[in-house]
mmCIF file of N, CA and C in Angstrom:
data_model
loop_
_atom_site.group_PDB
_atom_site.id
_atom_site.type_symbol
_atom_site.label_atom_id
_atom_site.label_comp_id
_atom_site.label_asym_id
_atom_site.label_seq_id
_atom_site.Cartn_x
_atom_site.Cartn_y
_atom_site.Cartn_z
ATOM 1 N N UNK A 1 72.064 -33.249 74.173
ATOM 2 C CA UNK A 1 72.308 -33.664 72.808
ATOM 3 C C UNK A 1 73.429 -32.888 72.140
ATOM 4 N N UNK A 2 73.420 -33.188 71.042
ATOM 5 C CA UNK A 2 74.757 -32.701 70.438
ATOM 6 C C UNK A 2 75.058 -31.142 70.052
ATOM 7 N N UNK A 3 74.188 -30.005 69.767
ATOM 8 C CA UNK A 3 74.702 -29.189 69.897
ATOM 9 C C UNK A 3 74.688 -28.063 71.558
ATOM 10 N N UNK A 4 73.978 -28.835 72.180
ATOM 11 C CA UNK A 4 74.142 -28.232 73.388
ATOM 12 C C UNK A 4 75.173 -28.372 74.141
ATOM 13 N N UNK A 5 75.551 -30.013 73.386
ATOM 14 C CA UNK A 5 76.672 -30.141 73.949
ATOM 15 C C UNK A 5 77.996 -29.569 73.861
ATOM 16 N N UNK A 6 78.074 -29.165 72.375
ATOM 17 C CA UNK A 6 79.013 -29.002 71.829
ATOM 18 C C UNK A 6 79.290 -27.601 72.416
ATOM 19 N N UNK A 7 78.253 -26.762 72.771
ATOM 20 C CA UNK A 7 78.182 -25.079 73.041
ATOM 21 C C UNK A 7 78.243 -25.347 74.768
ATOM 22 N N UNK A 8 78.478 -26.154 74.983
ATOM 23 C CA UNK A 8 79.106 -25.665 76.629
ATOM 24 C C UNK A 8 80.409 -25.963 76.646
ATOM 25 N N UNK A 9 80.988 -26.216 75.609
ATOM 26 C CA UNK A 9 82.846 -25.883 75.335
ATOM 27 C C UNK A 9 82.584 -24.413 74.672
ATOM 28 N N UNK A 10 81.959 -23.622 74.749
ATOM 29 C CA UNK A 10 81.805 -22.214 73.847
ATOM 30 C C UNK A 10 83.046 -21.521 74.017
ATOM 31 N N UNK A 11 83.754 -21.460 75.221
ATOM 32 C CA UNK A 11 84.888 -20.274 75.545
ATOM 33 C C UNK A 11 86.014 -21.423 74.827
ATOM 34 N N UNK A 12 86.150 -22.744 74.358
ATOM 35 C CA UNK A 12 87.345 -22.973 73.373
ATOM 36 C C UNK A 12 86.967 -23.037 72.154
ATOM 37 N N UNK A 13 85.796 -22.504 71.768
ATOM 38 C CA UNK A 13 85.322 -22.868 70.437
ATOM 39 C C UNK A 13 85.691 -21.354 69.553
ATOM 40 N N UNK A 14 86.012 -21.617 68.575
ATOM 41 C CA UNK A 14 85.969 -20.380 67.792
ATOM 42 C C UNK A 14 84.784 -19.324 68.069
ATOM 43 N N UNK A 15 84.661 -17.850 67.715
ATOM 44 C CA UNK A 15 83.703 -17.043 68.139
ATOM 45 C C UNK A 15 82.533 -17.148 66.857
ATOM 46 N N UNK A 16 83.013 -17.331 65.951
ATOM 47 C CA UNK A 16 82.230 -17.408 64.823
ATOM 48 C C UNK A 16 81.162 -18.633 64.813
ATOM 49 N N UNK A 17 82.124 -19.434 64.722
ATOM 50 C CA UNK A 17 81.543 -21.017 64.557
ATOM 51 C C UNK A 17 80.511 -21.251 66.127
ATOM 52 N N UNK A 18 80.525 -20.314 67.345
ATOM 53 C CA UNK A 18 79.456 -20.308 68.012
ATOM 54 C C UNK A 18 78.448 -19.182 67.748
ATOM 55 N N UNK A 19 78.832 -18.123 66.576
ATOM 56 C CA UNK A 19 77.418 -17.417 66.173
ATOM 57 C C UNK A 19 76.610 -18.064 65.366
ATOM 58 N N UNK A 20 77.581 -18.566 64.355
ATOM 59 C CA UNK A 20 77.399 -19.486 63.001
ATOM 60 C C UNK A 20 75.876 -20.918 63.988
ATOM 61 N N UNK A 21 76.093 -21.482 64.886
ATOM 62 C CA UNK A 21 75.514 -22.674 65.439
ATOM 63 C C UNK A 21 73.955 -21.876 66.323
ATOM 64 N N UNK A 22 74.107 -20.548 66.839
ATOM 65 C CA UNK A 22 73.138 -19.743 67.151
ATOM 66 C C UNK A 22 72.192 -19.687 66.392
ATOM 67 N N UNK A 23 72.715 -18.778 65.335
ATOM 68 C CA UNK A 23 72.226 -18.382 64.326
ATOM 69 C C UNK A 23 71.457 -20.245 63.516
ATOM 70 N N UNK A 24 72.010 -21.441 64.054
ATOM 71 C CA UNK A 24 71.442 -22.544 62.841
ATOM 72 C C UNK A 24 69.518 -22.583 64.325
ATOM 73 N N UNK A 25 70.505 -22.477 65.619
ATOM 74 C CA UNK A 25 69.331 -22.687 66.450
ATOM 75 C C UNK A 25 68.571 -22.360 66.554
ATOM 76 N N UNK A 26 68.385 -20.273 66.278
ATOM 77 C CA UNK A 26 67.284 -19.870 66.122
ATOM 78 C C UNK A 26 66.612 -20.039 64.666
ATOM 79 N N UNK A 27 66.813 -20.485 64.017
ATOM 80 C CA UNK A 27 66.335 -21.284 62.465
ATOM 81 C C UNK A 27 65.561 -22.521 62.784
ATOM 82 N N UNK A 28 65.743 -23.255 63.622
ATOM 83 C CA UNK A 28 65.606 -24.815 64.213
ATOM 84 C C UNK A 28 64.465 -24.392 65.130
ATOM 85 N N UNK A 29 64.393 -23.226 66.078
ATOM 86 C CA UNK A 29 63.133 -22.743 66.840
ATOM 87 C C UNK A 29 62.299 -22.001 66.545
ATOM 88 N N UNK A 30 62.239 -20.764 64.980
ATOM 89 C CA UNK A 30 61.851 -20.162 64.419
ATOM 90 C C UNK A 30 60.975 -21.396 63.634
ATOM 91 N N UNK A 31 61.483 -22.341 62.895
ATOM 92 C CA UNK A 31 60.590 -23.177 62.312
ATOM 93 C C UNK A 31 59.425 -24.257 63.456
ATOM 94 N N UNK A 32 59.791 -24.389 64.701
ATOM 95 C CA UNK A 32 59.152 -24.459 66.048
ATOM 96 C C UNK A 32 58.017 -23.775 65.898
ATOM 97 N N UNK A 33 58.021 -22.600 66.067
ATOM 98 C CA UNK A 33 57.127 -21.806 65.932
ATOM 99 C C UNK A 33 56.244 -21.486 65.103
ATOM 100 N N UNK A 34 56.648 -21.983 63.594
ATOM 101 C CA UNK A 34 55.878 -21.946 62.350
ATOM 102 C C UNK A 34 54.931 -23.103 62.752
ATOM 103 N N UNK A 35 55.279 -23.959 63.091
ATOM 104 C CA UNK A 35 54.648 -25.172 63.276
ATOM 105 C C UNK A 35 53.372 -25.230 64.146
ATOM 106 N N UNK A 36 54.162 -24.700 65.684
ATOM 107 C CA UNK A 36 52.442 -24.636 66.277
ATOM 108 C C UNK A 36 52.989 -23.512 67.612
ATOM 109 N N UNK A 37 52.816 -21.666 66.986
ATOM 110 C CA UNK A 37 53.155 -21.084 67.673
ATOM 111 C C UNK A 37 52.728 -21.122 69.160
ATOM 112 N N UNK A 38 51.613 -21.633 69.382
ATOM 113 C CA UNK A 38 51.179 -21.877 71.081
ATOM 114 C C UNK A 38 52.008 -23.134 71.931
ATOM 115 N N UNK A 39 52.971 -23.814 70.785
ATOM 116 C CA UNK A 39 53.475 -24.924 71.761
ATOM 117 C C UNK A 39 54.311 -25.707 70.871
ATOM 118 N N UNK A 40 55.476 -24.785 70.985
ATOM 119 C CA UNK A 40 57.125 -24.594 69.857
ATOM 120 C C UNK A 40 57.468 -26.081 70.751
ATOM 121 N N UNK A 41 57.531 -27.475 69.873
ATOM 122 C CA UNK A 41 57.910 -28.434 70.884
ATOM 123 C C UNK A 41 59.545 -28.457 70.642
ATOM 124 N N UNK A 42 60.259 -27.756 69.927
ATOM 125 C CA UNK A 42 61.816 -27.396 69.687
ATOM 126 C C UNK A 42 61.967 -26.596 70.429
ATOM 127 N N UNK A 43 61.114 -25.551 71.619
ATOM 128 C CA UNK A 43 62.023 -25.229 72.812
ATOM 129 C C UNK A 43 61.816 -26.155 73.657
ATOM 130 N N UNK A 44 60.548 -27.027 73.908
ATOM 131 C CA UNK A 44 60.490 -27.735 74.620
ATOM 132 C C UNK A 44 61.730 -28.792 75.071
ATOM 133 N N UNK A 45 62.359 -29.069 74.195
ATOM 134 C CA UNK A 45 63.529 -30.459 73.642
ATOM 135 C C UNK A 45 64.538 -29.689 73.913
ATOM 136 N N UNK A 46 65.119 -28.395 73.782
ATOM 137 C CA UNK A 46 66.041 -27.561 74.312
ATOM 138 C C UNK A 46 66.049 -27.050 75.516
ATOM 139 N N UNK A 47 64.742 -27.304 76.196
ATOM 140 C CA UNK A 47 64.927 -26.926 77.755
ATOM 141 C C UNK A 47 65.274 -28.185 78.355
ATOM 142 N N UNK A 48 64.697 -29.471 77.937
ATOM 143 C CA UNK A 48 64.935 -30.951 78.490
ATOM 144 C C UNK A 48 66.237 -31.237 78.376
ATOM 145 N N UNK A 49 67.257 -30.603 77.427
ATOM 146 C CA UNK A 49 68.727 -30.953 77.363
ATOM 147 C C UNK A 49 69.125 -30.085 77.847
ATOM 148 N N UNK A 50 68.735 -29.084 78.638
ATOM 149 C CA UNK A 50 70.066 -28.191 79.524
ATOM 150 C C UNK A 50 70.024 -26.770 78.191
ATOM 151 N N UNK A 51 69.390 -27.245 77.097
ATOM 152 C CA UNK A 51 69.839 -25.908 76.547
ATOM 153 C C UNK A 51 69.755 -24.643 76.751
ATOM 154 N N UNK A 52 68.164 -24.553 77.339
ATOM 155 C CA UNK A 52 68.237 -22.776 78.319
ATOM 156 C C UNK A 52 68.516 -22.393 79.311
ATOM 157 N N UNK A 53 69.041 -23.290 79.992
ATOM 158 C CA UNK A 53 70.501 -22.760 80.953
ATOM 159 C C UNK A 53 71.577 -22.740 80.434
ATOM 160 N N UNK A 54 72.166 -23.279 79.192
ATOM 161 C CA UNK A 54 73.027 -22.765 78.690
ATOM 162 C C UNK A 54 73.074 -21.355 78.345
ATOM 163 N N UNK A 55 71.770 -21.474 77.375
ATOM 164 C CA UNK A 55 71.904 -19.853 77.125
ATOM 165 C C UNK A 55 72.182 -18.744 77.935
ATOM 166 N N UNK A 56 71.404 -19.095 79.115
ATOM 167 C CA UNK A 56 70.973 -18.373 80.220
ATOM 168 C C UNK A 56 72.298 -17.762 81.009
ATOM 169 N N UNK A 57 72.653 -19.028 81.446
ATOM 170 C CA UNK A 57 74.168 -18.966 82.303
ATOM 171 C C UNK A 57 75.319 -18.555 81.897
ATOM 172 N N UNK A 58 75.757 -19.171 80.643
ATOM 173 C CA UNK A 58 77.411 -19.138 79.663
ATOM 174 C C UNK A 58 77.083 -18.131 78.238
ATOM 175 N N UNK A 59 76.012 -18.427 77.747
ATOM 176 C CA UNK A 59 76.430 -17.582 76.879
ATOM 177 C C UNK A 59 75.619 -16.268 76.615
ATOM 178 N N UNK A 60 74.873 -15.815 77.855
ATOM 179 C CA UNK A 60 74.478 -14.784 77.717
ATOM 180 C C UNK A 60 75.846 -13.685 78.281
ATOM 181 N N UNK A 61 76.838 -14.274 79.048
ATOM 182 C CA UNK A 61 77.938 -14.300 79.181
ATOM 183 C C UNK A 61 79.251 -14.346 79.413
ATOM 184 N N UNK A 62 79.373 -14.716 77.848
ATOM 185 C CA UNK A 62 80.514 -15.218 76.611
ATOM 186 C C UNK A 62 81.132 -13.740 76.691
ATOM 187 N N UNK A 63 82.196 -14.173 76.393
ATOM 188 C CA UNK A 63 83.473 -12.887 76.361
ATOM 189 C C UNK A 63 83.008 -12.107 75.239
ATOM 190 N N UNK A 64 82.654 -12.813 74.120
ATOM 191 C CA UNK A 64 82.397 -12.158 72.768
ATOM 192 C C UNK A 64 80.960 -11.457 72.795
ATOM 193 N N UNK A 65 80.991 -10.401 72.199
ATOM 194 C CA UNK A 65 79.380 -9.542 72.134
ATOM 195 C C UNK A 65 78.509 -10.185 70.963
ATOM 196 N N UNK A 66 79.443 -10.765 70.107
ATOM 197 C CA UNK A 66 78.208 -11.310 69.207
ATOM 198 C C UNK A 66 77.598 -12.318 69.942
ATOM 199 N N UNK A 67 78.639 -13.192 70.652
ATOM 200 C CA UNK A 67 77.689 -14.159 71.172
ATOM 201 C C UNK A 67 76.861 -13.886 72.279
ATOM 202 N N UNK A 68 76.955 -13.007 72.706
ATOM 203 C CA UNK A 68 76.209 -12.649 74.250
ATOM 204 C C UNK A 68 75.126 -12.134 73.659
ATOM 205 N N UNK A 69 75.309 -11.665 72.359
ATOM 206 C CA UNK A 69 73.852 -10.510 72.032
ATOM 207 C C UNK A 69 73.054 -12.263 71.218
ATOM 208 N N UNK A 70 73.594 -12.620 70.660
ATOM 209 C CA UNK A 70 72.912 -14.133 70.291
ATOM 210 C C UNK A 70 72.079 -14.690 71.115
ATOM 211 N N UNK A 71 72.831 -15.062 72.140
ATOM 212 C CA UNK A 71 72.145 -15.869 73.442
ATOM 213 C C UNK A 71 70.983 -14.998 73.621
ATOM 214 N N UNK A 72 71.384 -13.894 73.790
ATOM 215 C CA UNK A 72 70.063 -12.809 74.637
ATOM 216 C C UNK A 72 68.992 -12.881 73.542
ATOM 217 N N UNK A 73 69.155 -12.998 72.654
ATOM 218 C CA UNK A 73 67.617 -12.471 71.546
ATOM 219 C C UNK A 73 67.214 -14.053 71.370
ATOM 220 N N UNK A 74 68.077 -14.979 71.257
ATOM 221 C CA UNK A 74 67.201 -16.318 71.722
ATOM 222 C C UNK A 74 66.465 -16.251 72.975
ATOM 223 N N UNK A 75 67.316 -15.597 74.039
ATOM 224 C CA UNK A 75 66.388 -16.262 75.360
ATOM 225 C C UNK A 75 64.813 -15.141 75.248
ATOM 226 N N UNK A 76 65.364 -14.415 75.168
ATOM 227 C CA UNK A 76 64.489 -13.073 75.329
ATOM 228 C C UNK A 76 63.139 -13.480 73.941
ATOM 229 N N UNK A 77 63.448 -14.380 72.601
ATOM 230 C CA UNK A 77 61.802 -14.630 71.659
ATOM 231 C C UNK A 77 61.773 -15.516 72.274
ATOM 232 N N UNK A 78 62.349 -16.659 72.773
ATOM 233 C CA UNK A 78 61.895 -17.775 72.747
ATOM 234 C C UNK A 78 61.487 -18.808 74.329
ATOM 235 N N UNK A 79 61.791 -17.555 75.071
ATOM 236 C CA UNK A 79 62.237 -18.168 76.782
ATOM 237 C C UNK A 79 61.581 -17.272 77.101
ATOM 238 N N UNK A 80 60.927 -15.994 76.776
ATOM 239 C CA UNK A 80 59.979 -15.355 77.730
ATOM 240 C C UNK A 80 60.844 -14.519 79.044
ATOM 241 N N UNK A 81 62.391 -13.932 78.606
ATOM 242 C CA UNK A 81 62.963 -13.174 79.706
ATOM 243 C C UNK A 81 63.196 -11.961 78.939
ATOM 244 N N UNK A 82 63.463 -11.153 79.810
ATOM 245 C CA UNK A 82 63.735 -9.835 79.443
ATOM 246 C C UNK A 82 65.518 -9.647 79.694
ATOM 247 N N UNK A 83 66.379 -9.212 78.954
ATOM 248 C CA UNK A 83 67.919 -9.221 80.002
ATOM 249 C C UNK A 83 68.129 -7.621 79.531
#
């Protein structure tokens, strides 16, 4: 879907405007979790589109440290890894 999509162009995208879209995702999975912390169905829908291998693969790392430290504290509340 569309912002997963949009974040596997991450290395031509501005550095900001991919913390800026992090930062909207963990907002989008944080409210996941408000909802029904035993079964966040907004990671569910982000693992079905490729999104936590995105994280996982590209932007844990991304040239940029904001974004690498982004990726990591998504994967690491919301994916159950340690990096």
């Amino acid at each position: 879907p569309g912002l997963v999509g949009a974040l596997e162009n991450a290395e031509e995208l501005n550095n900001r405007v991919v913390v800026v879209a992090l930062e909207g995702l963990n907002n989008f999975l944080t409210a996941g979790d408000l909802r029904d912390p035993s079964n966040n169905e907004f990671v569910q829908v982000l693992k079905d589109c490729g999104g936590e291998r995105l994280l996982r693969e590209d932007l844990m790392h991304h040239v940029n440290d904001d974004v690498r430290e982004k990726a990591r504290e998504l994967v690491q509340r919301f994916f159950d890894y340690q990096a």
